[in-house]
Amino acid sequence: MSLFADTFRRDIRLGLRRKGQILMAPVFFMMVSVLFPLAMGPDPVVLKLAGPGLLAVAALLAALLPLDTLFRDDDADGTIDLLLLSPAPLSLYVAGKTAAYWVLTSLPLLAVAPLMMIVLDMPLRMAGITLCALFPVTFLLNLAGQTGAALALGTRTGSILLALLLIPFYIPILIFGASAIDLARNGLDAGMPLFLLWALLAVALPAAPLATAAILKGLNE
Amino acid sequence: MSNALFALANPARFRKVGMPLLWVSSAASAALFAWGLWLALLASPADYLQQEAVRIMYIHVPAAWMALGTYSSLAFAALSFLIWRHTLAGLYIRAMAPVGAAFTAICLITGSIWGQPTWGTWWVWDARLTSVLVLFFLYAGIIALADAFENRERGLKAAAWLSLIGMVNLPVIKFSVDWWNTLHQPPSVSSFARMVEPAVDKSMLTPLLAMAGAYLFLFIALAVLRLESEIMSRRIESARMRRNHG
C-alpha cells in the first residue's frame, strides 16, 4: 500500500512543480466548450440539444491530451525497470499514478464544469447530477487511458496512435456520460446511464491497474 | 488439439502442412464462390418486400460473420502467444488483422448500400451499426500498434494485448440487436432453434450458406498465405542482419 501512497505523493509533487501542465487540461476543456457555441451560433434551442454531448466530448478530448506523457518519464529514467526488478506489486504503482493523474488533470476540469454549464446555457441546479456523471466519466477515461498509454509506451507516434487505440473504449463511456446529462437536461430520470457508469467504474477500478501492470511487465521482459 | 497446435509452432513444419492447405482451400473457395454467386445473383428468388436488393444479403451477412470470427481467432491467437509463447500466433495477429478489417469494411459498405433502398438511409446510429464500426476501429488500432515499434517483438506483444482487451466488444456486437430494440433486424439464422426451423426460406438459405463457406475457405487460404509471407519477411530480415553484422 505504501507504494501506492508514495507514487501518488511523488506524482502530485512533480505535477505541482509544473503548473503550466496542470492548467493545460481544464483550459483545453474550456476552450473546446467555448468554441462549439461560437461555431454553431448561440441559439438556446441548439445549445439545449447539443450542450450535454459537447460537455462529454470536451472532457474526452481533455483527458486524451496529456496522456502520452503518463509513463514516459518513468520509462526514460528507469523507474519502471527498477520497479519490475523489485518484488513490489506494479499494479499499486500504476494505481497511484492514475490517482495522481486524475487529481492533477480531471479535478480542475470538474471544478470548472459548472462554469462551462453556464456557457452552454444549462441551468445551474443541474450541476450536482452533471458532476455525478462527469466524475465516473473522467475516472473511466483515465483508467482506459492508462492502459492505452502502457500499450503505446515507446512508440514514435505518441498521441495520434493513442487516440486511435482508445476510441473503441472511449465510445461507451462517452455515450453513457452524454446520455445521463442529456436525460437530466430534459427533466427525465438519468438513473440507468448513471448506474451503468458507476458500475463500469466499480469493475474498471481494480481491473484496469492489474491489466496495465501486466502489460508493462509483459512488454518489458 | 493443443499438441497439434504446438507442433505447428515450428515454421518449417507449418510450411509442409500449409502449402497443400493453401491449394485445397483456395480451390474450395473459388468453387463455392462460383456456385454461391450464381445462386445468389441469378438462381434465387427476389424478396417480396425488398425485391432485388435482398441479394446484397449474400455478400453482407457472411462478411459480418467473418468479421466477428476473425476477431475471435485474433483473441485466441493473442492468448496462446502471451501464455505459451506460440511463435506463429504472434505473427498470425499481424497477418490477419488487416484481413479482419477488410471483412468489417465489406460488411459496413454493403450494409450501407443495402440500407439506402430498404431503410431509406445510408447510415443510422443504431446499436449494431455503431458496434461494428467500433470493431473496425479496434482492427485499425491493432494494425497501427503492431507497426508502431522499432522492435518487432514488442509490437507483436502490444498488438496481442490490445486484441485480448478488445474482446469485451464482441458480445456487445453479437447481442446488440437482442438487447436494444433497433433498426437492424435480429438474427434469422444463428440460434439452434432457428437451425431446425430457419426463419429464412431454403431457397435463400442455401446460397447464404454457400457464400459463408466460400468466405470461410477464403479466410483459411488468406491466413496460410499471409502467415507464410510473414515468416518469409522475418527470414529475409534476419538474413540481412546476418550479412550486415557478421
Coordinates of C-alpha atoms in Angstrom, one line a residue:
Chain A
M1 CA 0.0 0.0 0.0
S2 CA 2.9 2.4 0.7
L3 CA 3.9 2.1 -3.0
F4 CA 0.5 3.5 -3.9
A5 CA 0.8 6.4 -1.5
D6 CA 4.5 7.1 -2.4
T7 CA 3.8 7.1 -6.1
F8 CA 0.7 9.3 -5.6
R9 CA 2.6 11.8 -3.4
R10 CA 5.6 11.9 -5.7
D11 CA 3.5 12.5 -8.9
I12 CA 1.4 15.2 -7.2
R13 CA 4.6 16.9 -6.1
L14 CA 6.1 16.6 -9.6
G15 CA 2.8 17.9 -11.1
L16 CA 2.6 20.9 -8.8
R17 CA 6.1 22.0 -9.9
R18 CA 4.9 22.3 -13.5
K19 CA 1.9 24.5 -13.0
G20 CA 1.5 25.1 -16.7
Q21 CA 0.8 21.4 -17.3
I22 CA -1.9 21.2 -14.7
L23 CA -3.7 24.1 -16.2
M24 CA -3.5 22.6 -19.7
A25 CA -6.4 20.1 -19.3
P26 CA -9.0 22.5 -17.8
V27 CA -8.0 25.3 -20.2
F28 CA -8.4 23.0 -23.1
F29 CA -11.7 21.7 -21.8
M30 CA -12.9 25.4 -21.5
M31 CA -11.6 26.2 -25.0
V32 CA -13.5 23.3 -26.6
S33 CA -16.7 24.1 -24.7
V34 CA -16.5 27.8 -25.8
L35 CA -15.6 27.1 -29.4
F36 CA -18.6 24.9 -30.1
P37 CA -21.3 27.6 -29.3
L38 CA -19.2 30.1 -31.3
A39 CA -19.2 27.8 -34.3
M40 CA -22.9 26.7 -34.1
G41 CA -24.4 30.0 -33.1
P42 CA -25.7 31.0 -29.7
D43 CA -29.3 29.8 -30.3
P44 CA -30.6 28.4 -26.9
V45 CA -32.5 25.6 -28.7
V46 CA -29.3 24.4 -30.4
L47 CA -27.4 24.6 -27.1
K48 CA -30.1 22.7 -25.3
L49 CA -29.8 19.9 -27.8
A50 CA -26.0 19.9 -28.1
G51 CA -24.8 21.1 -24.7
P52 CA -24.7 17.7 -22.8
G53 CA -22.9 16.0 -25.6
L54 CA -20.4 18.8 -26.0
L55 CA -19.5 18.7 -22.3
A56 CA -18.8 14.9 -22.6
V57 CA -16.8 15.3 -25.8
A58 CA -14.8 18.2 -24.3
A59 CA -14.0 16.1 -21.2
L60 CA -12.9 13.2 -23.5
L61 CA -10.5 15.4 -25.6
A62 CA -9.1 17.0 -22.4
A63 CA -8.4 13.5 -20.9
L64 CA -6.7 12.4 -24.1
L65 CA -4.4 15.5 -24.5
P66 CA -1.6 14.9 -21.9
L67 CA -2.0 11.1 -21.8
D68 CA 1.1 10.1 -23.8
T69 CA 3.4 11.7 -21.1
L70 CA 1.9 9.5 -18.3
F71 CA 4.6 6.8 -18.2
R72 CA 7.1 8.4 -20.5
D73 CA 9.4 10.0 -17.9
D74 CA 9.3 7.0 -15.6
D75 CA 10.2 4.8 -18.6
A76 CA 13.0 7.1 -19.7
D77 CA 14.8 7.4 -16.3
G78 CA 14.5 3.7 -15.5
T79 CA 11.9 3.9 -12.7
I80 CA 9.7 1.3 -14.3
D81 CA 12.7 -1.1 -14.9
L82 CA 13.7 -0.8 -11.2
L83 CA 10.1 -1.5 -10.1
L84 CA 9.9 -4.5 -12.3
L85 CA 13.1 -5.9 -10.7
S86 CA 11.7 -5.3 -7.2
P87 CA 9.2 -7.5 -5.5
A88 CA 6.7 -4.6 -5.1
P89 CA 3.4 -5.1 -7.0
L90 CA 3.5 -2.9 -10.1
S91 CA -0.3 -2.6 -10.0
L92 CA -0.1 -0.4 -6.9
Y93 CA 2.4 1.9 -8.7
V94 CA 0.0 2.1 -11.7
A95 CA -3.0 2.8 -9.4
G96 CA -1.0 5.6 -7.6
K97 CA 0.0 7.1 -10.9
T98 CA -3.6 7.1 -12.2
A99 CA -5.0 8.6 -9.0
A100 CA -2.4 11.4 -9.1
Y101 CA -3.1 12.0 -12.8
W102 CA -6.8 12.2 -12.1
V103 CA -6.3 14.7 -9.3
L104 CA -4.0 16.8 -11.5
T105 CA -5.9 16.8 -14.7
S106 CA -9.6 15.9 -14.0
L107 CA -10.3 17.5 -10.7
P108 CA -9.6 21.0 -12.1
L109 CA -11.8 20.1 -15.0
L110 CA -14.7 19.1 -12.7
A111 CA -14.1 22.4 -10.8
V112 CA -14.6 24.5 -14.0
A113 CA -17.5 22.3 -15.3
P114 CA -20.3 24.5 -13.6
L115 CA -18.8 27.5 -15.4
M116 CA -19.0 25.7 -18.7
M117 CA -22.6 24.8 -17.9
I118 CA -23.4 28.5 -17.8
V119 CA -21.6 28.9 -21.2
L120 CA -23.7 26.1 -22.7
D121 CA -26.9 27.5 -21.3
M122 CA -27.6 24.7 -18.8
P123 CA -29.4 25.5 -15.5
L124 CA -27.0 25.5 -12.5
R125 CA -29.4 23.3 -10.5
M126 CA -28.2 20.5 -12.8
A127 CA -24.6 20.9 -11.5
G128 CA -25.0 18.1 -9.0
I129 CA -26.1 15.5 -11.5
T130 CA -23.7 16.7 -14.1
L131 CA -20.8 16.2 -11.7
C132 CA -22.3 12.9 -10.7
A133 CA -21.9 11.9 -14.4
L134 CA -18.6 13.6 -15.1
F135 CA -16.8 12.1 -12.1
P136 CA -17.1 8.4 -13.3
V137 CA -16.6 9.6 -16.9
T138 CA -13.3 11.3 -16.2
F139 CA -12.2 8.4 -14.0
L140 CA -13.1 5.8 -16.6
L141 CA -11.4 7.8 -19.3
N142 CA -8.2 7.9 -17.2
L143 CA -8.4 4.2 -16.4
A144 CA -8.8 3.2 -20.0
G145 CA -6.2 5.8 -20.9
Q146 CA -3.5 4.4 -18.7
T147 CA -3.9 1.0 -20.3
G148 CA -3.6 2.6 -23.7
A149 CA -0.6 4.6 -22.5
A150 CA 1.1 1.4 -21.3
L151 CA 0.5 -0.3 -24.7
A152 CA 1.8 2.6 -26.7
L153 CA 4.8 3.2 -24.5
G154 CA 8.0 3.5 -26.5
T155 CA 6.3 4.2 -29.9
R156 CA 7.3 7.0 -32.1
T157 CA 3.9 8.4 -33.0
G158 CA 2.6 9.1 -29.4
S159 CA -0.8 10.8 -29.2
I160 CA -2.3 10.1 -32.6
L161 CA -1.8 6.4 -32.1
L162 CA -3.2 6.7 -28.6
A163 CA -6.4 8.3 -29.9
L164 CA -6.8 5.5 -32.4
L165 CA -6.3 2.8 -29.8
L166 CA -8.6 4.4 -27.2
I167 CA -11.6 5.4 -29.4
P168 CA -13.2 1.9 -29.2
F169 CA -13.0 2.0 -25.4
Y170 CA -13.9 5.7 -25.0
I171 CA -17.1 5.4 -27.1
P172 CA -19.3 3.6 -24.5
I173 CA -18.1 6.0 -21.7
L174 CA -19.0 8.9 -24.0
I175 CA -22.4 7.5 -24.8
F176 CA -23.5 6.8 -21.2
G177 CA -22.0 10.1 -19.9
A178 CA -23.6 12.2 -22.5
S179 CA -27.0 10.5 -22.2
A180 CA -27.0 10.8 -18.4
I181 CA -26.5 14.6 -18.7
D182 CA -28.9 14.8 -21.6
L183 CA -31.7 13.0 -19.8
A184 CA -31.3 15.2 -16.8
R185 CA -31.3 18.3 -19.1
N186 CA -34.7 17.2 -20.4
G187 CA -36.0 16.7 -16.9
L188 CA -36.1 12.9 -17.2
D189 CA -34.7 10.2 -14.9
A190 CA -31.0 9.8 -15.6
G191 CA -30.7 6.7 -13.4
M192 CA -29.9 4.0 -16.0
P193 CA -26.8 5.5 -17.6
L194 CA -25.6 6.8 -14.3
F195 CA -25.8 3.4 -12.6
L196 CA -24.1 1.9 -15.6
L197 CA -21.3 4.4 -15.4
W198 CA -20.7 3.8 -11.7
A199 CA -20.9 0.0 -12.3
L200 CA -18.3 0.3 -15.0
L201 CA -16.2 2.3 -12.7
A202 CA -16.5 -0.4 -10.0
V203 CA -15.3 -3.0 -12.5
A204 CA -12.5 -0.9 -14.0
L205 CA -11.1 0.4 -10.8
P206 CA -9.5 -2.9 -9.7
A207 CA -9.2 -4.4 -13.3
A208 CA -7.5 -1.6 -15.2
P209 CA -4.4 -1.2 -12.9
L210 CA -3.9 -5.0 -12.9
A211 CA -4.2 -5.2 -16.7
T212 CA -1.9 -2.2 -17.1
A213 CA 0.7 -3.7 -14.8
A214 CA 0.6 -7.0 -16.7
I215 CA 1.1 -5.1 -20.0
L216 CA 4.1 -3.1 -18.6
K217 CA 5.6 -6.3 -17.3
G218 CA 4.9 -8.3 -20.5
L219 CA 6.3 -5.6 -22.8
N220 CA 9.4 -5.0 -20.8
E221 CA 10.7 -8.5 -20.3
Chain B
M1 CA -5.7 -30.2 -30.0
S2 CA -3.1 -28.2 -28.2
N3 CA -0.4 -30.7 -29.1
A4 CA -1.2 -30.3 -32.8
L5 CA -1.1 -26.5 -32.4
F6 CA 2.3 -26.7 -30.7
A7 CA 3.6 -28.9 -33.5
L8 CA 2.6 -26.1 -35.9
A9 CA 4.6 -23.5 -34.0
N10 CA 7.6 -24.7 -35.9
P11 CA 7.6 -22.6 -39.1
A12 CA 9.3 -25.3 -41.2
R13 CA 6.6 -27.8 -40.2
F14 CA 4.0 -25.2 -40.8
R15 CA 5.1 -24.8 -44.4
K16 CA 4.7 -28.5 -45.0
V17 CA 1.1 -28.5 -43.9
G18 CA 0.4 -25.1 -45.1
M19 CA 1.1 -25.4 -48.8
P20 CA -1.4 -28.2 -49.5
L21 CA -3.9 -26.5 -47.3
L22 CA -3.5 -23.3 -49.3
W23 CA -4.2 -25.0 -52.6
V24 CA -7.2 -27.0 -51.2
S25 CA -8.9 -24.1 -49.6
S26 CA -8.2 -21.7 -52.5
A27 CA -9.9 -24.2 -54.8
A28 CA -12.8 -24.8 -52.5
S29 CA -13.3 -21.1 -52.0
A30 CA -13.3 -20.4 -55.8
A31 CA -15.7 -23.2 -56.4
L32 CA -18.1 -22.1 -53.6
F33 CA -17.9 -18.5 -54.8
A34 CA -18.8 -19.5 -58.3
W35 CA -21.7 -21.7 -57.1
G36 CA -22.8 -19.3 -54.4
L37 CA -22.7 -16.2 -56.5
W38 CA -24.6 -17.9 -59.3
L39 CA -27.3 -19.0 -56.8
A40 CA -27.3 -15.6 -55.0
L41 CA -27.4 -13.4 -58.1
L42 CA -29.4 -15.4 -60.6
A43 CA -30.9 -18.6 -59.3
S44 CA -32.6 -17.4 -56.1
P45 CA -35.9 -15.6 -55.8
A46 CA -36.2 -11.9 -55.2
D47 CA -37.7 -10.9 -51.9
Y48 CA -41.4 -10.0 -51.9
L49 CA -40.7 -6.8 -49.9
Q50 CA -37.1 -5.8 -50.8
Q51 CA -37.2 -7.3 -54.3
E52 CA -33.7 -7.5 -55.9
A53 CA -32.0 -5.6 -53.1
V54 CA -32.1 -8.7 -50.9
R55 CA -29.2 -10.1 -53.0
I56 CA -26.8 -7.8 -51.1
M57 CA -27.5 -10.1 -48.1
Y58 CA -25.4 -12.9 -49.6
I59 CA -22.3 -10.6 -49.5
H60 CA -23.2 -8.7 -46.3
V61 CA -24.1 -11.4 -43.8
P62 CA -21.2 -13.8 -44.4
A63 CA -18.8 -10.7 -44.2
A64 CA -20.3 -9.8 -40.9
W65 CA -19.9 -13.4 -39.6
M66 CA -16.2 -13.4 -40.8
A67 CA -15.6 -10.0 -39.2
L68 CA -16.5 -11.4 -35.8
G69 CA -15.0 -14.8 -36.4
T70 CA -11.6 -13.3 -37.4
Y71 CA -11.6 -11.2 -34.3
S72 CA -12.3 -14.3 -32.1
S73 CA -9.4 -16.0 -33.8
L74 CA -7.2 -13.0 -33.1
A75 CA -8.0 -13.1 -29.5
F76 CA -7.4 -16.8 -29.3
A77 CA -4.0 -16.3 -31.0
A78 CA -3.2 -13.5 -28.6
L79 CA -3.9 -15.8 -25.7
S80 CA -1.7 -18.5 -27.0
F81 CA 1.0 -16.0 -27.9
L82 CA 1.1 -14.4 -24.5
I83 CA 0.7 -17.6 -22.4
W84 CA 2.5 -20.3 -24.4
R85 CA 4.8 -18.0 -26.5
H86 CA 3.5 -19.7 -29.6
T87 CA 5.7 -18.1 -32.3
L88 CA 3.2 -18.3 -35.1
A89 CA 0.4 -16.9 -33.0
G90 CA 2.1 -13.5 -32.7
L91 CA 2.7 -13.4 -36.5
Y92 CA -0.9 -14.5 -37.0
I93 CA -2.2 -11.4 -35.3
R94 CA -0.1 -9.2 -37.6
A95 CA -1.0 -11.2 -40.6
M96 CA -4.8 -11.4 -40.1
A97 CA -5.7 -8.1 -38.5
P98 CA -5.9 -6.4 -42.0
V99 CA -8.0 -9.3 -43.3
G100 CA -10.4 -8.8 -40.4
A101 CA -10.5 -5.1 -41.1
A102 CA -11.3 -5.8 -44.7
F103 CA -14.2 -8.1 -43.8
T104 CA -15.5 -5.5 -41.4
A105 CA -15.2 -2.8 -44.2
I106 CA -17.1 -5.1 -46.6
C107 CA -19.8 -5.6 -44.0
L108 CA -20.1 -1.8 -43.4
I109 CA -20.0 -0.8 -47.0
T110 CA -22.5 -3.4 -48.3
G111 CA -24.7 -2.8 -45.3
S112 CA -24.8 0.9 -46.2
I113 CA -25.6 0.2 -49.8
W114 CA -28.4 -2.2 -48.6
G115 CA -29.7 0.4 -46.2
Q116 CA -30.2 3.0 -48.9
P117 CA -33.1 1.2 -50.7
T118 CA -34.6 -0.6 -47.7
W119 CA -34.3 1.7 -44.8
G120 CA -34.0 4.9 -46.9
T121 CA -30.7 6.0 -45.4
W122 CA -27.0 5.1 -45.9
W123 CA -26.3 5.2 -42.2
V124 CA -28.1 5.3 -38.9
W125 CA -26.6 5.4 -35.4
D126 CA -28.2 2.1 -34.4
A127 CA -26.6 -0.2 -31.8
R128 CA -25.5 -2.9 -34.2
L129 CA -24.0 -0.4 -36.8
T130 CA -22.2 1.5 -34.2
S131 CA -20.7 -1.5 -32.5
V132 CA -19.5 -2.9 -35.9
L133 CA -17.9 0.5 -36.6
V134 CA -16.2 0.2 -33.2
L135 CA -14.9 -3.2 -34.3
F136 CA -13.4 -1.6 -37.3
F137 CA -11.6 1.0 -35.1
L138 CA -10.3 -1.9 -33.0
Y139 CA -8.8 -3.6 -36.0
A140 CA -7.3 -0.3 -37.1
G141 CA -5.8 0.2 -33.6
I142 CA -4.3 -3.3 -33.7
I143 CA -2.8 -2.8 -37.2
A144 CA -1.3 0.6 -36.1
L145 CA 0.1 -0.7 -32.8
A146 CA 1.7 -3.8 -34.4
D147 CA 3.7 -1.4 -36.7
A148 CA 4.4 1.4 -34.2
F149 CA 7.5 0.0 -32.5
E150 CA 11.1 -0.2 -33.7
N151 CA 11.3 -3.6 -32.0
R152 CA 9.1 -6.1 -33.9
E153 CA 8.6 -8.4 -31.0
R154 CA 7.3 -5.6 -28.8
G155 CA 4.9 -4.6 -31.5
L156 CA 3.5 -8.1 -31.7
K157 CA 3.1 -8.3 -27.9
A158 CA 1.4 -4.9 -27.7
A159 CA -1.0 -5.9 -30.5
A160 CA -1.7 -9.2 -28.8
W161 CA -2.7 -7.4 -25.5
L162 CA -4.9 -5.0 -27.4
S163 CA -6.7 -7.9 -29.2
L164 CA -7.3 -9.5 -25.9
I165 CA -8.7 -6.4 -24.2
G166 CA -10.8 -5.7 -27.3
M167 CA -12.7 -9.0 -26.7
V168 CA -15.1 -7.1 -24.4
N169 CA -16.6 -5.5 -27.5
L170 CA -17.5 -8.8 -29.2
P171 CA -20.5 -9.9 -27.1
V172 CA -21.8 -6.3 -27.3
I173 CA -21.9 -6.6 -31.1
K174 CA -23.4 -10.1 -31.1
F175 CA -26.2 -9.3 -28.7
S176 CA -26.7 -5.6 -29.6
V177 CA -29.8 -6.4 -31.6
D178 CA -31.3 -8.6 -28.9
W179 CA -30.5 -6.1 -26.1
W180 CA -31.6 -3.0 -27.8
N181 CA -34.7 -2.6 -30.0
T182 CA -33.1 -1.0 -33.0
L183 CA -33.5 -0.6 -36.7
H184 CA -31.2 -3.6 -37.5
Q185 CA -33.1 -6.8 -37.6
P186 CA -32.5 -9.6 -35.0
P187 CA -30.6 -12.7 -36.2
S188 CA -32.5 -15.0 -38.6
V189 CA -30.0 -17.9 -38.8
S190 CA -27.8 -18.1 -35.8
S191 CA -29.6 -19.9 -33.0
F192 CA -30.0 -23.7 -32.8
A193 CA -33.8 -23.5 -32.7
R194 CA -33.6 -21.5 -35.9
M195 CA -31.3 -24.1 -37.4
V196 CA -34.1 -26.7 -37.2
E197 CA -36.7 -24.4 -38.5
P198 CA -35.0 -21.4 -40.0
A199 CA -36.6 -18.0 -40.4
V200 CA -35.1 -17.9 -43.9
D201 CA -36.5 -19.9 -46.7
K202 CA -34.4 -22.8 -48.1
S203 CA -34.1 -21.0 -51.5
M204 CA -32.3 -18.2 -49.7
L205 CA -30.6 -20.2 -47.0
T206 CA -28.7 -22.4 -49.5
P207 CA -27.0 -19.6 -51.3
L208 CA -26.3 -17.8 -48.0
L209 CA -24.5 -20.9 -46.6
A210 CA -22.7 -21.5 -49.8
M211 CA -21.3 -17.9 -49.7
A212 CA -20.5 -18.4 -46.0
G213 CA -18.5 -21.5 -46.9
A214 CA -16.7 -19.5 -49.7
Y215 CA -15.8 -16.7 -47.3
L216 CA -14.5 -19.3 -44.7
F217 CA -12.2 -21.0 -47.2
L218 CA -11.1 -17.6 -48.4
F219 CA -10.2 -16.8 -44.8
I220 CA -8.2 -20.1 -44.4
A221 CA -6.4 -19.5 -47.7
L222 CA -5.5 -15.9 -46.8
A223 CA -4.4 -17.0 -43.3
V224 CA -1.9 -19.5 -44.7
L225 CA -0.7 -17.2 -47.4
R226 CA -0.2 -14.2 -45.2
L227 CA 1.4 -16.2 -42.4
E228 CA 3.8 -17.7 -44.9
S229 CA 4.8 -14.2 -46.1
E230 CA 5.2 -13.0 -42.5
I231 CA 7.6 -15.9 -41.9
M232 CA 9.4 -15.1 -45.1
S233 CA 9.8 -11.4 -44.4
R234 CA 11.2 -12.3 -40.9
R235 CA 13.6 -14.7 -42.5
I236 CA 14.7 -12.0 -45.0
E237 CA 15.2 -9.5 -42.2
S238 CA 17.4 -11.9 -40.2
A239 CA 19.4 -12.8 -43.3
R240 CA 20.0 -9.2 -43.9
M241 CA 21.1 -8.6 -40.3
R242 CA 23.5 -11.5 -40.5
R243 CA 25.1 -10.1 -43.7
N244 CA 25.4 -6.6 -42.2
H245 CA 26.7 -7.6 -38.8
G246 CA 28.8 -10.6 -39.1

